[in-house]
Amino acid sequence: MLEIKKKGVLMKTIIEPFKIKMVESIKMTTREQREEIIKKAGYNLFLINAEDIIIDLLTDSGTAAMSDLQWSGIMHGDESYAGARSYHRFFNKVQELTGFKHIIPTHQGRAAERILFEILAQKGKYIPSNTHFDTTRANIEYNGAEAVDLVIDEAKDPNSLHPFKGNIDLEKLENFIKEKGAENIPVCMLTITNNSGGGQPVSLENIRGAKEICLKYDIPLFLDACRFAENSYFIKMREPGYQDWSCRKIAQKIFSYADGCTMSAKKDALVNIGGFLAMNDDDLGLQARNVLIVTEGFPTYGGLAGRDLEAIAQGLDEVLDEDYLHYRIRTVEYMGERLDKMGVPYLKPTGGHALYLDAKAFAPHIPLEQFPGQAIAVALYIAGGIRSCEIGGIMFGKNDPETGTYIPPMLELVRLAFPRRVYTQSHFDYVLEVIEEVYQNRDQLKGFRFTYEAPMLRHFTAQFEMVD
Ligand SMILES: *Cc1c(COP(=O)(O)O)cnc(C)c1O
């Protein structure tokens, strides 16, 4: 991604470390067509057809391009019901990486969460984390326990340049355990990287610190490991002492501090579907397999096809390729540098898998109850066919049950998530041009109001009209 200066030396462009063997056409649309399309969809980007999008940055989940070796793995997947060869390949890869004793395939990350929390999260229990991802929180709450976020204060400031803004506050963690009682905390989680906090990494020192506290109170530590490879790369780049370590060795070190993990393979396993739950505890492993058999499938496939297990096993190797990680993280960083030059406000420093525009600073003239993030997201679609995701008032805002007044969330963001290995530098340059155009005309952005609003998870189905 363009030339960068490293210690005064001008480096060459960091190119995509892959060649393209198969292509998928993008349908081009005109501004007039897009104005029509988005209006018909009630100004909700979830409700437009993917075909009508030029660059789709809605999510990095399940949207990766698989490699030639992953596709050939698909062809020699073993579809035997029990004990398939593909399961063993998957098991060996995950075990080599994580060191965990029990490894249970699931159809995606939230299935692993559901099994874990069905066993561990009852009423009266508390589960602390740096920041729980929405599905993790939902699964904990669904089972009656309370999900608690204890991320460091720097994470709440969009301009703080702390290198590990995903860290859990260790003092808060220990105080929390003392306050609630270790017997009421069945597990402590760490999300790496911290997705809901902007894809920010967690340092090895912090993971070790969390483990020490957990050991002291005899609480197991589990990782939500969806972006373990991106987190490992940040440790190599930013944490003193790890510059000469391979990302694989860093990842193994991370897992060595944990007693188990949940994983969505749709992120750092470079596949379109899959996940797993892993742990060392024999009793928990047995219980988890019993739940798995009832709801997902036999323990050697867990709701996936043999071919999916092959693709995951291969993807877990490819994601730790340092050239890939370098290109991946550099892409986000490059986007941030270009936005700095344009003066466009975004969440700093850039994280692992996405760029987050700071909508409050981008469109300060739009009142929060008229959703400035939504105004920007719609404008990016109209101006350039880009699909982003509002992570602000529509997703997390609430109305006071008594007075009905609107309570906005702390941050009003527009997330541009980057699918893995899908877009090239010219696609990203195009995205930058579109952001620049929208930013230069930001005074003309208009807010939105609901014309339809579902009682829960309203962002998926809401309908809007523009406020004049
Ligand atoms: C995506 C994600 C999950 C859930 O995984 P799914 O495969 O979408 O079910 C859990 N935690 C984090 C941090 C995630 O990013």
XYZ file of N, CA and C and ligand atoms in Angstrom, residues 59-61 107-111 113 131-136 191-196 224-227 262-267 273-275 353, ligand 1:
120
model
N -18.973 -5.840 6.295
C -18.353 -6.668 7.338
C -17.145 -7.412 6.785
N -16.257 -7.820 7.696
C -15.134 -8.681 7.315
C -15.451 -10.124 7.686
N -16.694 -10.406 8.019
C -17.054 -11.733 8.528
C -17.586 -12.628 7.423
N -20.646 -24.448 13.724
C -20.932 -23.860 12.407
C -20.506 -22.401 12.305
N -20.463 -21.686 13.423
C -19.801 -20.379 13.436
C -19.517 -19.970 14.870
N -19.000 -18.755 15.063
C -18.542 -18.359 16.396
C -19.633 -18.394 17.446
N -20.805 -17.898 17.097
C -21.855 -17.796 18.114
C -22.361 -19.159 18.555
N -22.170 -20.197 17.732
C -22.560 -21.555 18.147
C -21.615 -22.024 19.252
N -20.145 -19.988 21.310
C -20.544 -19.181 22.476
C -21.792 -19.776 23.134
N -14.172 -6.170 26.127
C -15.488 -5.784 25.612
C -16.098 -7.010 24.945
N -17.273 -7.393 25.398
C -17.954 -8.525 24.761
C -18.458 -8.112 23.393
N -18.290 -8.974 22.405
C -18.916 -8.754 21.112
C -20.428 -8.971 21.271
N -21.235 -8.375 20.389
C -22.712 -8.438 20.586
C -23.251 -9.858 20.721
N -22.754 -10.807 19.897
C -23.317 -12.167 19.981
C -22.895 -12.841 21.287
N -21.702 -12.501 21.766
C -21.214 -13.070 23.027
C -22.094 -12.564 24.168
N -11.467 -10.450 24.273
C -11.732 -10.455 22.836
C -10.498 -9.911 22.118
N -9.870 -10.742 21.286
C -8.661 -10.305 20.570
C -8.885 -10.450 19.068
N -8.679 -9.357 18.313
C -8.663 -7.990 18.757
C -10.052 -7.566 19.245
N -10.124 -6.425 19.894
C -11.387 -6.004 20.481
C -12.314 -5.418 19.411
N -13.147 -6.266 18.853
C -13.975 -5.888 17.705
C -14.847 -4.668 17.998
N -15.639 -4.748 19.063
C -16.584 -3.666 19.344
C -15.858 -2.380 19.719
N -11.896 -14.859 23.106
C -12.721 -14.776 21.906
C -11.689 -14.460 20.830
N -11.255 -15.518 20.124
C -10.004 -15.456 19.351
C -10.204 -15.139 17.864
N -11.351 -14.577 17.507
C -11.696 -14.374 16.084
C -10.569 -13.743 15.263
N -9.853 -12.773 15.853
C -8.809 -12.066 15.093
C -7.449 -12.226 15.780
N -13.235 -19.357 22.121
C -14.288 -19.473 21.112
C -13.714 -18.818 19.863
N -14.119 -19.297 18.709
C -13.523 -18.778 17.474
C -14.554 -18.760 16.361
N -14.634 -17.632 15.674
C -15.386 -17.568 14.432
C -14.372 -17.675 13.306
N -14.391 -18.789 12.601
C -13.440 -19.000 11.507
C -13.717 -18.062 10.335
N -14.862 -17.368 10.399
C -15.231 -16.419 9.342
C -14.347 -15.177 9.347
N -13.517 -15.040 10.359
C -12.576 -13.908 10.424
C -11.188 -14.451 10.083
N -17.486 -19.848 6.248
C -18.339 -20.342 7.341
C -17.506 -21.252 8.244
N -17.841 -21.273 9.529
C -17.171 -22.193 10.447
C -16.730 -21.525 11.730
N -16.364 -22.364 12.687
C -15.879 -21.866 13.968
C -15.480 -23.035 14.839
N -9.104 -4.611 11.329
C -9.947 -5.121 10.244
C -10.884 -4.075 9.667
C -17.950 -12.353 14.487
C -17.622 -12.413 15.898
C -18.256 -13.327 16.751
C -19.389 -14.222 16.296
O -19.029 -15.079 15.281
P -20.059 -15.548 14.143
O -19.236 -16.474 13.315
O -20.529 -14.343 13.414
O -21.181 -16.251 14.824
C -17.862 -13.350 18.071
N -16.913 -12.530 18.534
C -16.286 -11.644 17.751
C -15.218 -10.764 18.305
C -16.619 -11.551 16.410
O -16.001 -10.641 15.636
